[in-house]
Amino acid sequence: GSSEIGFGNKTFTLRWNHLFSTKLFSNITAIISKYDYSLSMNQASSKYFWKSSLKDHTLKLDFNYYLTPENEIKFGVSSTYHDIDPCNAWIEGDGSSITIPYPKNYELDHAAYISNQQKIGNNITLKYGLRYSVFQNLGKTFSYKFGTDYSVIDTINYASGEIFNTYHALDPRLGIVYNINTKSSVKASYSHKTQFMQLASNSSGGMPLDIWFPSSPNIKPQKADQYAIGYFRNLFDNTIETSVETYYKKMDNVVDFKDHAALLMNPRMEGDIRIGTAKAYGIDFFIKKNDGKLTGWVSYTLSKVERKIREINFGKSYPAPYDKPNNINIILNYEFTKRFMVSANWIYASGTPMTAPVGTWEYMNNVNKIYSSRNGYRMSDYHRLDLSVTLKGKGRADRFWHGEWVFSVYNAYGRHNDWVINFIQDKNDPTKMVAQRMYLPFVFFPSITYNFNF
């Protein structure tokens, strides 16, 4: 059979700023966004279609209030309406079409926050705040009630506009900056965060399928506590910035799919979700050059993210789908003249974790796969180089606008980064599996952009 994947993102933002006085400033923002992705597969005489979309309508009101030169207070409110179609699925074949009913998701997400950045003397700055959130599930939809063995024991229907579930959250945060002298400082922070939108991923090779779930009666919000501390130092008259920062993050109500979960054509996916804990920790190194013809920055992150869910991987810890121990970013800019600049961006990341078949077993002439531990293997490491040349206009003062041309090449050395790995039967030996690597159809991608401002 053959498969196709598509995805896209659209957004519209409208913002209005207003200055009430020298101390009070406001910002009203309206945002409309839509993200959709799809999958289609041809198998034998049937064709399977799977589409999903997330639509958000957001209104935000933010204020900045400068109480004193030592106190900057930020506060505001926001409200978002989520319209989520987790799966619109149907099967076509033999001149007929079968639609699989999936529950739609409608949610209201409200929040109010206040924070203060307060200077104490010449050396200490405190940043602290509080955020209160309310998340509500709305009809018209239906949901399943699951028993202790995750089987469906009831189906509940909700009327249009009916609020049938509500979650509340109170998230504090605290940060402190201590300036040792004019060149160096120490920063420490703590934050508690609640996430109402959950992301579960298929990690067993094949299509890179990510599915968004809102919190619901069956799925509690994810909560996280994060601690961080870092040392920051400027060198050579502040032309070089350096830092090293370490962090630890503990997460509760983390979601993942059970072993061998059916992700496609399964309207009861919530019953295949399992819930547990996770932790992430790492260290970041950073250096940046701000002055001279050659500018840019280099960062390196060494990290680990692992989950522990009782019903998955025999209850043992395993790498999260986004665990990438090594990450490197190098961005360099060289300004030959005021009008002519060359830039290079190199990215490196450890391969994405995946669950791979490690053997087969045969039953009634059918060959079945034996899988590794959860996320026990990784795809090939990811890396690429992007190059660009910028040519600015003469920039005469009497011109109404100023423009620049940007000529760029994405993935300049044509790296074949893994996008999908399918495991198929060997043609010569059906008891063996062969890894079939797939990557994006374009090896490198040139582009020309014209930017202008007025």
mmCIF file of N, CA, C and O in Angstrom, residues 405-439:
data_model
loop_
_atom_site.group_PDB
_atom_site.id
_atom_site.type_symbol
_atom_site.label_atom_id
_atom_site.label_comp_id
_atom_site.label_asym_id
_atom_site.label_seq_id
_atom_site.Cartn_x
_atom_site.Cartn_y
_atom_site.Cartn_z
ATOM 1 N N TRP A 405 16.856 42.312 0.021
ATOM 2 C CA TRP A 405 16.692 41.009 -0.603
ATOM 3 C C TRP A 405 17.404 39.955 0.232
ATOM 4 O O TRP A 405 18.516 40.172 0.713
ATOM 5 N N VAL A 406 16.759 38.790 0.405
ATOM 6 C CA VAL A 406 17.364 37.679 1.128
ATOM 7 C C VAL A 406 17.328 36.442 0.231
ATOM 8 O O VAL A 406 16.253 35.985 -0.167
ATOM 9 N N PHE A 407 18.513 35.915 -0.093
ATOM 10 C CA PHE A 407 18.644 34.691 -0.893
ATOM 11 C C PHE A 407 19.105 33.580 0.061
ATOM 12 O O PHE A 407 20.164 33.701 0.687
ATOM 13 N N SER A 408 18.329 32.514 0.166
ATOM 14 C CA SER A 408 18.647 31.493 1.160
ATOM 15 C C SER A 408 18.523 30.081 0.582
ATOM 16 O O SER A 408 17.825 29.852 -0.414
ATOM 17 N N VAL A 409 19.213 29.145 1.247
ATOM 18 C CA VAL A 409 19.152 27.728 0.903
ATOM 19 C C VAL A 409 18.943 26.951 2.191
ATOM 20 O O VAL A 409 19.754 27.043 3.122
ATOM 21 N N TYR A 410 17.847 26.186 2.260
ATOM 22 C CA TYR A 410 17.537 25.324 3.396
ATOM 23 C C TYR A 410 18.164 23.955 3.159
ATOM 24 O O TYR A 410 18.023 23.380 2.082
ATOM 25 N N ASN A 411 18.877 23.426 4.159
ATOM 26 C CA ASN A 411 19.538 22.129 4.052
ATOM 27 C C ASN A 411 20.558 22.147 2.913
ATOM 28 O O ASN A 411 20.477 21.365 1.959
ATOM 29 N N ALA A 412 21.555 23.040 3.047
ATOM 30 C CA ALA A 412 22.468 23.331 1.943
ATOM 31 C C ALA A 412 23.281 22.129 1.485
ATOM 32 O O ALA A 412 23.575 21.998 0.288
ATOM 33 N N TYR A 413 23.674 21.212 2.387
ATOM 34 C CA TYR A 413 24.465 20.069 1.943
ATOM 35 C C TYR A 413 23.613 18.814 1.727
ATOM 36 O O TYR A 413 24.128 17.689 1.629
ATOM 37 N N GLY A 414 22.295 18.988 1.636
ATOM 38 C CA GLY A 414 21.416 17.910 1.196
ATOM 39 C C GLY A 414 21.348 16.711 2.119
ATOM 40 O O GLY A 414 21.284 15.570 1.663
ATOM 41 N N ARG A 415 21.308 16.948 3.426
ATOM 42 C CA ARG A 415 21.219 15.856 4.391
ATOM 43 C C ARG A 415 19.868 15.150 4.275
ATOM 44 O O ARG A 415 18.813 15.798 4.240
ATOM 45 N N HIS A 416 19.869 13.813 4.226
ATOM 46 C CA HIS A 416 18.645 13.022 4.198
ATOM 47 C C HIS A 416 18.256 12.682 5.634
ATOM 48 O O HIS A 416 18.595 11.609 6.154
ATOM 49 N N ASN A 417 17.541 13.585 6.298
ATOM 50 C CA ASN A 417 17.104 13.347 7.670
ATOM 51 C C ASN A 417 15.863 12.469 7.682
ATOM 52 O O ASN A 417 14.922 12.688 6.921
ATOM 53 N N ASP A 418 15.872 11.462 8.567
ATOM 54 C CA ASP A 418 14.731 10.549 8.670
ATOM 55 C C ASP A 418 13.474 11.315 9.044
ATOM 56 O O ASP A 418 13.478 12.143 9.957
ATOM 57 N N TRP A 419 12.400 11.032 8.331
ATOM 58 C CA TRP A 419 11.093 11.573 8.675
ATOM 59 C C TRP A 419 10.173 10.445 9.132
ATOM 60 O O TRP A 419 9.461 10.565 10.118
ATOM 61 N N VAL A 420 10.233 9.332 8.426
ATOM 62 C CA VAL A 420 9.440 8.147 8.750
ATOM 63 C C VAL A 420 10.322 6.922 8.545
ATOM 64 O O VAL A 420 11.131 6.880 7.614
ATOM 65 N N ILE A 421 10.183 5.931 9.412
ATOM 66 C CA ILE A 421 10.819 4.634 9.205
ATOM 67 C C ILE A 421 9.725 3.571 9.265
ATOM 68 O O ILE A 421 9.063 3.398 10.289
ATOM 69 N N ASN A 422 9.505 2.897 8.145
ATOM 70 C CA ASN A 422 8.546 1.803 8.076
ATOM 71 C C ASN A 422 9.285 0.472 8.138
ATOM 72 O O ASN A 422 10.376 0.336 7.568
ATOM 73 N N PHE A 423 8.712 -0.475 8.838
ATOM 74 C CA PHE A 423 9.299 -1.805 8.921
ATOM 75 C C PHE A 423 8.435 -2.768 8.106
ATOM 76 O O PHE A 423 7.261 -2.985 8.425
ATOM 77 N N ILE A 424 9.020 -3.305 7.051
ATOM 78 C CA ILE A 424 8.282 -4.160 6.134
ATOM 79 C C ILE A 424 8.954 -5.535 6.063
ATOM 80 O O ILE A 424 10.119 -5.694 6.432
ATOM 81 N N GLN A 425 8.210 -6.511 5.581
ATOM 82 C CA GLN A 425 8.751 -7.858 5.450
ATOM 83 C C GLN A 425 9.773 -7.928 4.321
ATOM 84 O O GLN A 425 9.587 -7.332 3.255
ATOM 85 N N ASP A 426 10.864 -8.647 4.591
ATOM 86 C CA ASP A 426 11.871 -8.879 3.564
ATOM 87 C C ASP A 426 11.261 -9.733 2.442
ATOM 88 O O ASP A 426 10.602 -10.747 2.702
ATOM 89 N N LYS A 427 11.480 -9.325 1.206
ATOM 90 C CA LYS A 427 10.888 -10.043 0.070
ATOM 91 C C LYS A 427 11.429 -11.473 -0.043
ATOM 92 O O LYS A 427 10.730 -12.382 -0.476
ATOM 93 N N ASN A 428 12.688 -11.654 0.350
ATOM 94 C CA ASN A 428 13.305 -12.969 0.232
ATOM 95 C C ASN A 428 13.053 -13.862 1.441
ATOM 96 O O ASN A 428 13.091 -15.086 1.331
ATOM 97 N N ASP A 429 12.800 -13.220 2.614
ATOM 98 C CA ASP A 429 12.561 -13.974 3.842
ATOM 99 C C ASP A 429 11.467 -13.278 4.639
ATOM 100 O O ASP A 429 11.738 -12.341 5.382
ATOM 101 N N PRO A 430 10.198 -13.727 4.511
ATOM 102 C CA PRO A 430 9.074 -13.037 5.171
ATOM 103 C C PRO A 430 9.174 -13.014 6.693
ATOM 104 O O PRO A 430 8.468 -12.238 7.342
ATOM 105 N N THR A 431 10.041 -13.841 7.280
ATOM 106 C CA THR A 431 10.171 -13.842 8.747
ATOM 107 C C THR A 431 11.080 -12.714 9.237
ATOM 108 O O THR A 431 11.208 -12.509 10.441
ATOM 109 N N LYS A 432 11.711 -11.999 8.305
ATOM 110 C CA LYS A 432 12.602 -10.900 8.676
ATOM 111 C C LYS A 432 11.966 -9.556 8.333
ATOM 112 O O LYS A 432 11.191 -9.450 7.386
ATOM 113 N N MET A 433 12.306 -8.525 9.141
ATOM 114 C CA MET A 433 11.817 -7.176 8.905
ATOM 115 C C MET A 433 12.938 -6.298 8.358
ATOM 116 O O MET A 433 14.101 -6.419 8.781
ATOM 117 N N VAL A 434 12.591 -5.435 7.424
ATOM 118 C CA VAL A 434 13.552 -4.520 6.826
ATOM 119 C C VAL A 434 13.112 -3.091 7.119
ATOM 120 O O VAL A 434 11.932 -2.750 6.951
ATOM 121 N N ALA A 435 14.058 -2.259 7.584
ATOM 122 C CA ALA A 435 13.755 -0.855 7.857
ATOM 123 C C ALA A 435 13.765 -0.068 6.553
ATOM 124 O O ALA A 435 14.744 -0.105 5.794
ATOM 125 N N GLN A 436 12.678 0.630 6.295
ATOM 126 C CA GLN A 436 12.541 1.438 5.084
ATOM 127 C C GLN A 436 12.526 2.908 5.480
ATOM 128 O O GLN A 436 11.558 3.400 6.054
ATOM 129 N N ARG A 437 13.623 3.618 5.213
ATOM 130 C CA ARG A 437 13.746 5.033 5.593
ATOM 131 C C ARG A 437 13.020 5.922 4.587
ATOM 132 O O ARG A 437 13.090 5.711 3.387
ATOM 133 N N MET A 438 12.325 6.934 5.117
ATOM 134 C CA MET A 438 11.671 7.919 4.266
ATOM 135 C C MET A 438 12.063 9.303 4.749
ATOM 136 O O MET A 438 12.218 9.541 5.952
ATOM 137 N N TYR A 439 12.268 10.218 3.809
ATOM 138 C CA TYR A 439 12.592 11.597 4.152
ATOM 139 C C TYR A 439 11.816 12.519 3.229
ATOM 140 O O TYR A 439 11.197 12.074 2.247
#
